[in-house]
mmCIF file with all atom_site columns, C-alpha atoms in Angstrom:
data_model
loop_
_atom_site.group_PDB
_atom_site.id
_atom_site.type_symbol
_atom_site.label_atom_id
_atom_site.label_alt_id
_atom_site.label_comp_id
_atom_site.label_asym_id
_atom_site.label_entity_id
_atom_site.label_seq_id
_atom_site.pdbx_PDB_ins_code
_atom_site.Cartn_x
_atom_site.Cartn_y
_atom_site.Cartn_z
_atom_site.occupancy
_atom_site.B_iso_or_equiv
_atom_site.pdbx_formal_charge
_atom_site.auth_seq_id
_atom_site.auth_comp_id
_atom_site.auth_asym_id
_atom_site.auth_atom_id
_atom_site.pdbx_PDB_model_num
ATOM 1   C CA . UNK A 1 1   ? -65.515 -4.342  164.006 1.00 50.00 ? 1261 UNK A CA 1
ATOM 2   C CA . UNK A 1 2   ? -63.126 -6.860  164.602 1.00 56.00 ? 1262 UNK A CA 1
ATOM 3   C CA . UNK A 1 3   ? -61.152 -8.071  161.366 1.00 57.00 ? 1263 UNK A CA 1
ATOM 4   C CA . UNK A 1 4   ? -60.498 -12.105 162.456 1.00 65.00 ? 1264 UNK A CA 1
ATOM 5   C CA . UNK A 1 5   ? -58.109 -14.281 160.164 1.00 62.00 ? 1265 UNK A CA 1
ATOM 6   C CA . UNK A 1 6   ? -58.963 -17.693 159.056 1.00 71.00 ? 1266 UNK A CA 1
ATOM 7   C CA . UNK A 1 7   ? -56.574 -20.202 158.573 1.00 72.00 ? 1267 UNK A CA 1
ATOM 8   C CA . UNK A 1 8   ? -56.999 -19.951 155.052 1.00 72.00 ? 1268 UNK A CA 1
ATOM 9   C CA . UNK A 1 9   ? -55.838 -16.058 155.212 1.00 64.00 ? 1269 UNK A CA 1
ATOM 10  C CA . UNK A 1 10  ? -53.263 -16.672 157.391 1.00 69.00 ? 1270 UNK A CA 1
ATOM 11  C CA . UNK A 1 11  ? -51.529 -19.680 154.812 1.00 75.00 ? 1271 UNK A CA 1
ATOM 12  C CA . UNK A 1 12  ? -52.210 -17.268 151.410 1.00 72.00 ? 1272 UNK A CA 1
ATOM 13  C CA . UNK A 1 13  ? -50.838 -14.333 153.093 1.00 69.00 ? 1273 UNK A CA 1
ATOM 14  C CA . UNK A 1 14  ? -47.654 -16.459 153.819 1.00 73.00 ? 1274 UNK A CA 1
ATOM 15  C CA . UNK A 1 15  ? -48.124 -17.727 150.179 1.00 76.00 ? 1275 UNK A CA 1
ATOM 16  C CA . UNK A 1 16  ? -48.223 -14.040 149.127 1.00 76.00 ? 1276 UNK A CA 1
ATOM 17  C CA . UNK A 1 17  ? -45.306 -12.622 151.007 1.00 73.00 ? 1277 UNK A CA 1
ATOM 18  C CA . UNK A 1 18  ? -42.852 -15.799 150.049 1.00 75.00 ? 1278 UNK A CA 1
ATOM 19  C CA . UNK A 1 19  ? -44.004 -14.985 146.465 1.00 73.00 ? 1279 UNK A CA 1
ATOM 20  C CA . UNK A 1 20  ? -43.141 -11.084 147.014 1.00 73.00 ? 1280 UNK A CA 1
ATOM 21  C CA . UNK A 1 21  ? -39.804 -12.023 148.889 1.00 72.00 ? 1281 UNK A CA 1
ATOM 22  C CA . UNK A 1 22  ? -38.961 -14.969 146.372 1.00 71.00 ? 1282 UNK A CA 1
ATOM 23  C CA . UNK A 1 23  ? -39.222 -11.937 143.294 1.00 72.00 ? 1283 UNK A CA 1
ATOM 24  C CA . UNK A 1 24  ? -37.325 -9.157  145.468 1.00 71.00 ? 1284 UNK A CA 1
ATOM 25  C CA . UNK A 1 25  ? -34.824 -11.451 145.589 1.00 72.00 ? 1285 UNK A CA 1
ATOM 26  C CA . UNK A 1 26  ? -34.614 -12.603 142.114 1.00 68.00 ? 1286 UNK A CA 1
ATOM 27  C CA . UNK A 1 27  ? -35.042 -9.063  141.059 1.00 70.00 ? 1287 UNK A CA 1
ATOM 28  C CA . UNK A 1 28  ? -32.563 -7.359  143.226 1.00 69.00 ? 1288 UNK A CA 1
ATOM 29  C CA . UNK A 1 29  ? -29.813 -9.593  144.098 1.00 71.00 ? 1289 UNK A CA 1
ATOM 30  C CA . UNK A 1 30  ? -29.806 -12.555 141.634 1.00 69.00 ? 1290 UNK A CA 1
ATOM 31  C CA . UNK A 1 31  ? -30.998 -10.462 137.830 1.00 73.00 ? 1291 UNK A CA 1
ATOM 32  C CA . UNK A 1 32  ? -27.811 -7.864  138.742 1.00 73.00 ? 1292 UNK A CA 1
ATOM 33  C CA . UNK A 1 33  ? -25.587 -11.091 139.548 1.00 69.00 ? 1293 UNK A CA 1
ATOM 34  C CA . UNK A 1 34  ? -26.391 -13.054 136.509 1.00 72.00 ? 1294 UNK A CA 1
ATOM 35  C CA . UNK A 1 35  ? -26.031 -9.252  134.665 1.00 76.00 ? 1295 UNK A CA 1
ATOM 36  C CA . UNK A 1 36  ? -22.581 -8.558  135.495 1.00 73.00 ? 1296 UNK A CA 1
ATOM 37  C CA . UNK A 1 37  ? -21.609 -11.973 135.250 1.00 72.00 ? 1297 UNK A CA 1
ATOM 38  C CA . UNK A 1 38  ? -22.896 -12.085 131.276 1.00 79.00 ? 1298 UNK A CA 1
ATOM 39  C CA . UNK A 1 39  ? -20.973 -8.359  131.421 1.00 78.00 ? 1299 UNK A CA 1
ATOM 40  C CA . UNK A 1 40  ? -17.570 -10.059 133.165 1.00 76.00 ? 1300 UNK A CA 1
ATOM 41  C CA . UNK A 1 41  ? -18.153 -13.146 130.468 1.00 78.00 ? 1301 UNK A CA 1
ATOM 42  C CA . UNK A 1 42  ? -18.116 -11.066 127.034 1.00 81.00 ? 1302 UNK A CA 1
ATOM 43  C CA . UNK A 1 43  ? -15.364 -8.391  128.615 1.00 78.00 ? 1303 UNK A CA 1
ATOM 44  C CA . UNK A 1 44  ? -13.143 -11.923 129.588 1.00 76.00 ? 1304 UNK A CA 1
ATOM 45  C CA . UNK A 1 45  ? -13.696 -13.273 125.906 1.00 80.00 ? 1305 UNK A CA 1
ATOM 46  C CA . UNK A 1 46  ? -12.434 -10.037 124.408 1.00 82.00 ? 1306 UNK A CA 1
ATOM 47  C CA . UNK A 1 47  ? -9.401  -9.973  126.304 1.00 79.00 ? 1307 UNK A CA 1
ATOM 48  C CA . UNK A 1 48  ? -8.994  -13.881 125.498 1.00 76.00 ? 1308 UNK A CA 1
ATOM 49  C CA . UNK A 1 49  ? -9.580  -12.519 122.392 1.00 78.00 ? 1309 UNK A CA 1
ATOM 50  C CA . UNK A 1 50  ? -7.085  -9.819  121.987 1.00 78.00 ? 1310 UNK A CA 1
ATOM 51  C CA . UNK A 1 51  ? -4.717  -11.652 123.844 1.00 75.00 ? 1311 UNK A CA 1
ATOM 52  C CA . UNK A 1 52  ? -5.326  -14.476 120.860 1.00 76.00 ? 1312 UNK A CA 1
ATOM 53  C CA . UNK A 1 53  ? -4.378  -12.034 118.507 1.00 80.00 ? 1313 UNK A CA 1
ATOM 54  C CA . UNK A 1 54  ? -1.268  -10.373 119.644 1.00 77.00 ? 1314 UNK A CA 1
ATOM 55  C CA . UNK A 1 55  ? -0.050  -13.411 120.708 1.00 76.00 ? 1315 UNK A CA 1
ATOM 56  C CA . UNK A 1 56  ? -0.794  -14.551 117.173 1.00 72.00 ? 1316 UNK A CA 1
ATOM 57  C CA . UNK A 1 57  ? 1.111   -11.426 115.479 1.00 70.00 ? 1317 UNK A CA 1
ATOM 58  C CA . UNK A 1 58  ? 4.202   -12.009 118.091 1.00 72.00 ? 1318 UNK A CA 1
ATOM 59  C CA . UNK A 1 59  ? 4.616   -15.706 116.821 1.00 68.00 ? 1319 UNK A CA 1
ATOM 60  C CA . UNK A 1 60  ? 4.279   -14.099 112.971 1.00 66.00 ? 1320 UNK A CA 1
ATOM 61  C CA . UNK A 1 61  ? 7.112   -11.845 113.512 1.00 66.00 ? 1321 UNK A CA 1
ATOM 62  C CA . UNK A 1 62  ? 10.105  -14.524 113.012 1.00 66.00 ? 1322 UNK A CA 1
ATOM 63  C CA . UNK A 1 63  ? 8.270   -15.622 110.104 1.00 61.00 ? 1323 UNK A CA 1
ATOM 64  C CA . UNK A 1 64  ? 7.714   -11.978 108.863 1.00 61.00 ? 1324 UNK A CA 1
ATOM 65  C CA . UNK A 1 65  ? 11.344  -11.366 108.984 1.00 60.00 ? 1325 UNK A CA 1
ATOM 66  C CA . UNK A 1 66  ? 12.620  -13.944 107.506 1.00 60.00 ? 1326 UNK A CA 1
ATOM 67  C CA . UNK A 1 67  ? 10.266  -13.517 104.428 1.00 57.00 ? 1327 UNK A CA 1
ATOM 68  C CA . UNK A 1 68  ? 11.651  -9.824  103.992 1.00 51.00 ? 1328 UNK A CA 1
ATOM 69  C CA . UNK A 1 69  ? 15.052  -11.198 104.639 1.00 61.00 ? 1329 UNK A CA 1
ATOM 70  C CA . UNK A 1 70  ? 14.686  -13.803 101.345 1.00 54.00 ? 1330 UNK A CA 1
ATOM 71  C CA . UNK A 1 71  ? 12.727  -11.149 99.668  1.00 60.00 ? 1331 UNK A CA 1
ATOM 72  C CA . UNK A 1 72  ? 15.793  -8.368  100.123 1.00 53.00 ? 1332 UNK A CA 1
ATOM 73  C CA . UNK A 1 73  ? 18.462  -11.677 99.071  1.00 57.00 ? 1333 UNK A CA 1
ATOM 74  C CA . UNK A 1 74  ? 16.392  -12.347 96.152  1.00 55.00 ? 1334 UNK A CA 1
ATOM 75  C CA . UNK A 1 75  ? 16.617  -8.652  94.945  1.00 53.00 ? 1335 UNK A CA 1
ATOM 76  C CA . UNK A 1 76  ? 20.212  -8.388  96.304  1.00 58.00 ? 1336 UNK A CA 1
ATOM 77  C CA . UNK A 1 77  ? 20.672  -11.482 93.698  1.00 56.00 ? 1337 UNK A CA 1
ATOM 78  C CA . UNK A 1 78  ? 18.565  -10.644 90.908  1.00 57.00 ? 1338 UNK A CA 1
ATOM 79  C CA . UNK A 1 79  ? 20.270  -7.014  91.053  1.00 60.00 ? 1339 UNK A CA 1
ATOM 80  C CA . UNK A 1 80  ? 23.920  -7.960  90.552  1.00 70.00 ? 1340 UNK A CA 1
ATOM 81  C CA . UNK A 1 81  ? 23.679  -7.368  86.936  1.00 72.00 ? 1341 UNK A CA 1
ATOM 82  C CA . UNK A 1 82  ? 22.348  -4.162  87.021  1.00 79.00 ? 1342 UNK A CA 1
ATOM 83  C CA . UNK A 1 83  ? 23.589  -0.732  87.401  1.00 83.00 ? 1343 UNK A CA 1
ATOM 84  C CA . UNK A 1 84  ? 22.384  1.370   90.802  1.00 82.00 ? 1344 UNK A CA 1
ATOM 85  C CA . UNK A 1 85  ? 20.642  4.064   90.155  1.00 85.00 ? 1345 UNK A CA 1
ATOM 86  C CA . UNK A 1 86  ? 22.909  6.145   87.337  1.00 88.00 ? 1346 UNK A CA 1
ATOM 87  C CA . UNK A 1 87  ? 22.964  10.114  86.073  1.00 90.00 ? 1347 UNK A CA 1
ATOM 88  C CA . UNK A 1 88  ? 22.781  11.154  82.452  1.00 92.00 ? 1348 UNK A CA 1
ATOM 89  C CA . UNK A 1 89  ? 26.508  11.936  82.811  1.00 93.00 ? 1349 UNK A CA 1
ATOM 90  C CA . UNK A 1 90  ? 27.266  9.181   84.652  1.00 93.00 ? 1350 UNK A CA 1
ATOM 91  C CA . UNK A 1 91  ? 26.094  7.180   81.727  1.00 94.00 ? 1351 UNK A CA 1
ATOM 92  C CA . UNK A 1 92  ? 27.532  8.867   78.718  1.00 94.00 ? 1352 UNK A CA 1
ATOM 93  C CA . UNK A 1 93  ? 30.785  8.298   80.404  1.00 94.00 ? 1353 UNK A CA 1
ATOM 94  C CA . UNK A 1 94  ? 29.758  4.768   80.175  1.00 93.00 ? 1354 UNK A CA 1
ATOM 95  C CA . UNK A 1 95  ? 28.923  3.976   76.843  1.00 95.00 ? 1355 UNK A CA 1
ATOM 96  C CA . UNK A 1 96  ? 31.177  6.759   75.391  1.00 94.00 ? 1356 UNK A CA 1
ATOM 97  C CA . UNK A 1 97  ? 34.360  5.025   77.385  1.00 94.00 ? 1357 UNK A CA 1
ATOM 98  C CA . UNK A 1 98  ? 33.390  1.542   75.985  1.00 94.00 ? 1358 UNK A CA 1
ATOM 99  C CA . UNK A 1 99  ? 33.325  2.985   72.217  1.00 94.00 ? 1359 UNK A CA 1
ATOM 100 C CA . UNK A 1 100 ? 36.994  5.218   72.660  1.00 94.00 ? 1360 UNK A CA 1
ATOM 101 C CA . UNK A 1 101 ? 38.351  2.623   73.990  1.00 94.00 ? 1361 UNK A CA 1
ATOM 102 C CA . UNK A 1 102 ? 37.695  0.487   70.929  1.00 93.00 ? 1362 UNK A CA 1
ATOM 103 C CA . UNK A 1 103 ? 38.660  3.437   68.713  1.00 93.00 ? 1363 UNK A CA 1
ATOM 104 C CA . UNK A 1 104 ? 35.440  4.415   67.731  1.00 93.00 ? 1364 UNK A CA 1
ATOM 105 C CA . UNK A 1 105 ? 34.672  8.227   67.324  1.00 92.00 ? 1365 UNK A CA 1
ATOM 106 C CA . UNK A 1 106 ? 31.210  9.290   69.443  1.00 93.00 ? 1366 UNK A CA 1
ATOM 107 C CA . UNK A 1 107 ? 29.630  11.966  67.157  1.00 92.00 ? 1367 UNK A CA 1
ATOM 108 C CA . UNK A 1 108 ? 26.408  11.841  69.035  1.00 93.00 ? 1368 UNK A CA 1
ATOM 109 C CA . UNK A 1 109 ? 24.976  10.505  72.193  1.00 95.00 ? 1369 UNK A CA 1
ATOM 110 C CA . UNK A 1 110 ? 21.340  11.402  73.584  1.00 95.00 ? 1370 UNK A CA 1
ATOM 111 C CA . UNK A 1 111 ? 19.756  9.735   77.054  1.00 95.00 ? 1371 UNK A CA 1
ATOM 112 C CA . UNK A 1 112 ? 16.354  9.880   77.935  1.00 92.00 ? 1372 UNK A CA 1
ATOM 113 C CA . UNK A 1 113 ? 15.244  10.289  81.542  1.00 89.00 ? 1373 UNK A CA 1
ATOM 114 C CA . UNK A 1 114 ? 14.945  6.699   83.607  1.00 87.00 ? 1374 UNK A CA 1
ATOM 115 C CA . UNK A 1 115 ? 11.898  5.362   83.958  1.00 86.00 ? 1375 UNK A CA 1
ATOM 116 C CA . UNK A 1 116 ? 9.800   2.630   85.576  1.00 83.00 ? 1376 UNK A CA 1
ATOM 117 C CA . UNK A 1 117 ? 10.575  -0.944  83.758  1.00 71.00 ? 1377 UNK A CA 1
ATOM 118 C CA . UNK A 1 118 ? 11.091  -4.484  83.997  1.00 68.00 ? 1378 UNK A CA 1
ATOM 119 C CA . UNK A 1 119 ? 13.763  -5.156  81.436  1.00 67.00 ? 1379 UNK A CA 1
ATOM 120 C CA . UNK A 1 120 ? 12.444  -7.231  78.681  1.00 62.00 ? 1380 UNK A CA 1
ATOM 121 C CA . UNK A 1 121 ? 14.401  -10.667 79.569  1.00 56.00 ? 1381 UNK A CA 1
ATOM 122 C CA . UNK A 1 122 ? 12.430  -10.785 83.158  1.00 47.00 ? 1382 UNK A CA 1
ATOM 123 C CA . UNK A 1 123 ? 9.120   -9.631  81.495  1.00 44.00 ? 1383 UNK A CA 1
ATOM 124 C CA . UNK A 1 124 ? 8.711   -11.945 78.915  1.00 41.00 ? 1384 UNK A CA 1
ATOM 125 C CA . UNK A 1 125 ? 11.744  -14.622 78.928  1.00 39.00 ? 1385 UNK A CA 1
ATOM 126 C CA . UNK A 1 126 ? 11.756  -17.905 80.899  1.00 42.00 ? 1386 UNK A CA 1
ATOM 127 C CA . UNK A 1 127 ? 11.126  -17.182 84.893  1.00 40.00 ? 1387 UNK A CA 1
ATOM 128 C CA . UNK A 1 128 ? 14.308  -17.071 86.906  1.00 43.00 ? 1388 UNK A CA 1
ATOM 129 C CA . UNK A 1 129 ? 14.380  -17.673 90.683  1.00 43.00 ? 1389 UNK A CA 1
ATOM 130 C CA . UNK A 1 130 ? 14.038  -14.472 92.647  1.00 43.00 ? 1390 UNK A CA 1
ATOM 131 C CA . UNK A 1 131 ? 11.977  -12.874 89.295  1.00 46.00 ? 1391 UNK A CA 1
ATOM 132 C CA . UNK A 1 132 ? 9.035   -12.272 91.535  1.00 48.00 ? 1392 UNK A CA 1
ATOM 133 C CA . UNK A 1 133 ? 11.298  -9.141  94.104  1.00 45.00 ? 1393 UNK A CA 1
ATOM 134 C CA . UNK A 1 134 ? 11.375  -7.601  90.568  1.00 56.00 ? 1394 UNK A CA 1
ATOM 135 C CA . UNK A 1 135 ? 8.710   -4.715  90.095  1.00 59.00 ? 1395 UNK A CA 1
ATOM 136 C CA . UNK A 1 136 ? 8.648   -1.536  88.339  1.00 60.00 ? 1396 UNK A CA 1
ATOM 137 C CA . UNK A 1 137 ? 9.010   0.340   91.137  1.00 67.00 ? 1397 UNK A CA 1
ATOM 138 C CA . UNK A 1 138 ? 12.175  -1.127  91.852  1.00 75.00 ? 1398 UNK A CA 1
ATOM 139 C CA . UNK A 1 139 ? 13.552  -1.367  87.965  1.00 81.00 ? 1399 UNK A CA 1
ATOM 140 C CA . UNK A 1 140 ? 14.010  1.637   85.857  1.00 85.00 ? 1400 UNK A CA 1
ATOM 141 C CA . UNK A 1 141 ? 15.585  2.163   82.206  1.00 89.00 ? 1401 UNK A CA 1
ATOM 142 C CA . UNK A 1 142 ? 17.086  4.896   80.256  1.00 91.00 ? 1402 UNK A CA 1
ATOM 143 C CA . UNK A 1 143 ? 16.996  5.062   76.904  1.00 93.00 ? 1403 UNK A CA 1
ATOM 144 C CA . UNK A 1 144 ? 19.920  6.031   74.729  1.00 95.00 ? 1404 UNK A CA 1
ATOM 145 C CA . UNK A 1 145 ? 20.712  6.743   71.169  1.00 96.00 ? 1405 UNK A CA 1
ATOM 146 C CA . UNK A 1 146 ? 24.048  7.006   69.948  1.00 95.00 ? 1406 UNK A CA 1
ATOM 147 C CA . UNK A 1 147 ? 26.214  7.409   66.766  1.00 95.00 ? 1407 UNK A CA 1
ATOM 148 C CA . UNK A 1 148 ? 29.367  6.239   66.600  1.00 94.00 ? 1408 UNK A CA 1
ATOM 149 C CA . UNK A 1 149 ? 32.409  6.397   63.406  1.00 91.00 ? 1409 UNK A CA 1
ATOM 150 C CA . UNK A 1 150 ? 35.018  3.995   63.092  1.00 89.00 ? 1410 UNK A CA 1
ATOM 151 C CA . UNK A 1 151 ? 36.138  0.698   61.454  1.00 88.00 ? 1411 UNK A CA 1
ATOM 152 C CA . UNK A 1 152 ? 33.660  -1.640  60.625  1.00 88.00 ? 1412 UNK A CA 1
ATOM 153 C CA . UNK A 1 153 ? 35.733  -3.815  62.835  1.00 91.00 ? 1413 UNK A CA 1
ATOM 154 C CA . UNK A 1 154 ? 35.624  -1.533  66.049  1.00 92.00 ? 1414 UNK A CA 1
ATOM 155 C CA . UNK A 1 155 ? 32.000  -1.611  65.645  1.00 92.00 ? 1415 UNK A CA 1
ATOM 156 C CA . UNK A 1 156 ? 31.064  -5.450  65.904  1.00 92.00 ? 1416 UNK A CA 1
ATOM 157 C CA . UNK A 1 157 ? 33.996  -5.443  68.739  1.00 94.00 ? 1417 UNK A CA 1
ATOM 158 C CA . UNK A 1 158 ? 31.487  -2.803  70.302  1.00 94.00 ? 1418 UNK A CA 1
ATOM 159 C CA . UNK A 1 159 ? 28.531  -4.762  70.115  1.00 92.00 ? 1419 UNK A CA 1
ATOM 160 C CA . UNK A 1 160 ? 30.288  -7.551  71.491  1.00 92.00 ? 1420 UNK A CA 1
ATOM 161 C CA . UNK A 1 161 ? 32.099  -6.099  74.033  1.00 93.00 ? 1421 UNK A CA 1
ATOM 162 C CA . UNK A 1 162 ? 28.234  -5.057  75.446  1.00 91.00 ? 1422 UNK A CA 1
ATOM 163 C CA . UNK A 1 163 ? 26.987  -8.351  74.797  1.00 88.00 ? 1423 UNK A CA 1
ATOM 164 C CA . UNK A 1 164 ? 29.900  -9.612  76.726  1.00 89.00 ? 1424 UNK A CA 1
ATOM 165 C CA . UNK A 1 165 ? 30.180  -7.521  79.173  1.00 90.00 ? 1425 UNK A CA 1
ATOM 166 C CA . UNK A 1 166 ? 27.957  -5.262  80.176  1.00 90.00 ? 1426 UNK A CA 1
ATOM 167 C CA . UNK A 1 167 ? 25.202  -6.947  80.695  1.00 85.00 ? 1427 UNK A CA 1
ATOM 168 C CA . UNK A 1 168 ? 23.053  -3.938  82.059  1.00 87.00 ? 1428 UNK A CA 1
ATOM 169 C CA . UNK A 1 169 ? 23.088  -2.212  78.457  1.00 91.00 ? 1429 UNK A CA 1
ATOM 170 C CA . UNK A 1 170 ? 20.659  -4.005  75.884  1.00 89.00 ? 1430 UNK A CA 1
ATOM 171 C CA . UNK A 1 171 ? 20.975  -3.100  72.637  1.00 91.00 ? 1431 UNK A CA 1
ATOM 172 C CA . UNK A 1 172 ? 17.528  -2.726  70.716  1.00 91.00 ? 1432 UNK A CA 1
ATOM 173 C CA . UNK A 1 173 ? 18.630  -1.956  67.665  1.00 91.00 ? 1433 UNK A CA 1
ATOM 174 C CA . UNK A 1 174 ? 21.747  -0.938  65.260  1.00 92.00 ? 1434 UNK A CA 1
ATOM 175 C CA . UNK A 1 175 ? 21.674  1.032   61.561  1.00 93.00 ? 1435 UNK A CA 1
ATOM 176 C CA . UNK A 1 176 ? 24.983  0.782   59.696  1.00 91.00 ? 1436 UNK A CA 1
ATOM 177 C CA . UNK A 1 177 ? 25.948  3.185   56.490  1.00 89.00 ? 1437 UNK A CA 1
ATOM 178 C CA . UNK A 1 178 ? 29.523  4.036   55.196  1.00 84.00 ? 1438 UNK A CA 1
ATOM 179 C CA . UNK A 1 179 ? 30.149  7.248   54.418  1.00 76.00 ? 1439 UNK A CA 1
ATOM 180 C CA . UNK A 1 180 ? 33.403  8.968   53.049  1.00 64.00 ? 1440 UNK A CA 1
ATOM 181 C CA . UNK A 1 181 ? 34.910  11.742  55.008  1.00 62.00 ? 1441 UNK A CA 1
ATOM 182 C CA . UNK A 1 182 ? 38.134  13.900  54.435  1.00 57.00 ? 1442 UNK A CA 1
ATOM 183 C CA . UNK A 1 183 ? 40.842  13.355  56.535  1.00 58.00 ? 1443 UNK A CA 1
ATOM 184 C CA . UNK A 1 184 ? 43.141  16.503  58.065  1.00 59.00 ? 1444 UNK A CA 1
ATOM 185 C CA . UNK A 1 185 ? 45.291  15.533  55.159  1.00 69.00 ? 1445 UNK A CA 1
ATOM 186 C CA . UNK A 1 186 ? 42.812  15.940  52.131  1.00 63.00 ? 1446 UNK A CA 1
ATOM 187 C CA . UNK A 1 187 ? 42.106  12.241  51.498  1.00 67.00 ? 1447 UNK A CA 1
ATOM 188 C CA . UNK A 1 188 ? 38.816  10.973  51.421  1.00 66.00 ? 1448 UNK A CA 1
ATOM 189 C CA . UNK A 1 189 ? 38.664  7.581   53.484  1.00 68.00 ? 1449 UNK A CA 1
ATOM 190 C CA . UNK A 1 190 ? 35.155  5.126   53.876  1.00 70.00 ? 1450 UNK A CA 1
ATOM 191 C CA . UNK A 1 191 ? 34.190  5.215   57.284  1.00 78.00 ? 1451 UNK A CA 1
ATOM 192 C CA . UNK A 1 192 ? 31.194  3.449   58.998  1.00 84.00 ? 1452 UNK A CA 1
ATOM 193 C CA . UNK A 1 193 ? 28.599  5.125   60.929  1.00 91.00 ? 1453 UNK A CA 1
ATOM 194 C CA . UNK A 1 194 ? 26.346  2.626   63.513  1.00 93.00 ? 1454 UNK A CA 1
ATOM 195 C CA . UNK A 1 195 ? 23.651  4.627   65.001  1.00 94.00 ? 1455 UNK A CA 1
ATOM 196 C CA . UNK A 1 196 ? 22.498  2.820   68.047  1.00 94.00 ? 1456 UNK A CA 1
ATOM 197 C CA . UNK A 1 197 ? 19.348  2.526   70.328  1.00 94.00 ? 1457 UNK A CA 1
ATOM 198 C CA . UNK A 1 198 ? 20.505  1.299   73.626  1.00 94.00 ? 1458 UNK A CA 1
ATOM 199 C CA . UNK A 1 199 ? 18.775  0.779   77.169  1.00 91.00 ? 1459 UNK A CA 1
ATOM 200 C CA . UNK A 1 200 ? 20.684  1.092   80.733  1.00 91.00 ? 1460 UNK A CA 1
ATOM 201 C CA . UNK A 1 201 ? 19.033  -0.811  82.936  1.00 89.00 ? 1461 UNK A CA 1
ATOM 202 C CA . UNK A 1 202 ? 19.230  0.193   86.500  1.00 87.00 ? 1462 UNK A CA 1
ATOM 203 C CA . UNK A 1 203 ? 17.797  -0.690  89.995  1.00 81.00 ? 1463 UNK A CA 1
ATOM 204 C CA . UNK A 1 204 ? 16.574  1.240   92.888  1.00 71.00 ? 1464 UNK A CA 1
ATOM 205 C CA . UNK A 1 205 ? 16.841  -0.481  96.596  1.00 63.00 ? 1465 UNK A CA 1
ATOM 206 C CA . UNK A 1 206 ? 15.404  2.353   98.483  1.00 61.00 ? 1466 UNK A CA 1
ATOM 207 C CA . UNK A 1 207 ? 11.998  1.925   96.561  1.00 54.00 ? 1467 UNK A CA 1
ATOM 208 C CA . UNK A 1 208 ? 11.644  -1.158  98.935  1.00 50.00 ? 1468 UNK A CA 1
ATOM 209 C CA . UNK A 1 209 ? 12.985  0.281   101.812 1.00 50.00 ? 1469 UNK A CA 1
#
């Protein structure tokens, strides 16, 4: 039997095989193509992307440094009053110096340990530039209480001599009593005692470093 082709089966088998070789072609060259391109698109936007951002962070770094810069000037300035970072002893020699060299008599001194605090006049008192480099972290206070005999004259010229000049000591509060004492001679003589409750106030620049 001889198998003869019509027109008609010659032009839909040419029909059929463009068809087949139009969707090889889509499937195997162009689909892959428009693929890797989508791939190659989102891979170029993340680098754009990245490069965005550390390009970003490079331009932030003059502005970074110059903001801890201020921030270590404003503590620098707000820290001038205060003492660095002081030992017990180191601070009995303080406050006991100021009182013998008035001619006061220290019968008793105790310190607490320092810890964490914003002294009262940056807590609560009016704002003062730089007041926001102070933090607890960065602020500590001891505690003191401390008895001192002498003329009632020697005492006021100890709480002004703190007032005046040291102004890292804060005095909280002062009791004064006279009380008579024998001297190495027999005589009784009046004498005031001023108990005091003091705080040292002291900073600590490596707890921003």
């Amino acid at each position: 039997m001889r198998l003869e082709l019509t027109e008609r089966d010659i032009w839909l088998l040419k029909i059929t095989f463009s068809v087949l070789a139009v969707f090889l072609l889509v499937r195997f060259l162009l689909m892959p193509g428009l693929e890797r391109y989508q791939e190659l698109s989102i891979e170029n936007q993340m680098l754009a992307d990245t490069v965005d951002e550390r390009t970003a962070c490079i331009e932030a770094v003059p502005v970074l440094e110059k903001s801890v810069e201020d921030r270590l000037s404003a503590l620098d300035e707000v820290s001038k009053p205060y003492y660095g970072k002081l030992e017990n002893r180191e601070i009995d020699e303080l406050l006991t110096g100021a009182a013998v060299n008035l001619g006061l008599f220290p019968v008793s001194l105790s310190i607490s340990e320092a810890v964490p605090g914003v002294p009262a006049a940056y807590r609560y008192g009016e704002t003062a530039p730089g007041e926001e480099a102070i933090s607890e972290d960065y602020m500590c206070t001891a505690s003191a209480n401390m008895v001192l005999r002498g003329e009632e004259t020697a005492v006021f010229a100890f709480l002004d001599e703190i007032e005046e000049n040291y102004p890292a000591v804060q005095v909280r509060s002062v009791r004064l009593e006279n009380q008579d004492y024998l001297t190495v001679n027999g005589n009784t003589v009046e004498q005031m005692n001023a108990s005091f409750s003091l705080a040292v106030y002291m900073c600590d620049p490596d707890a921003v470093k």
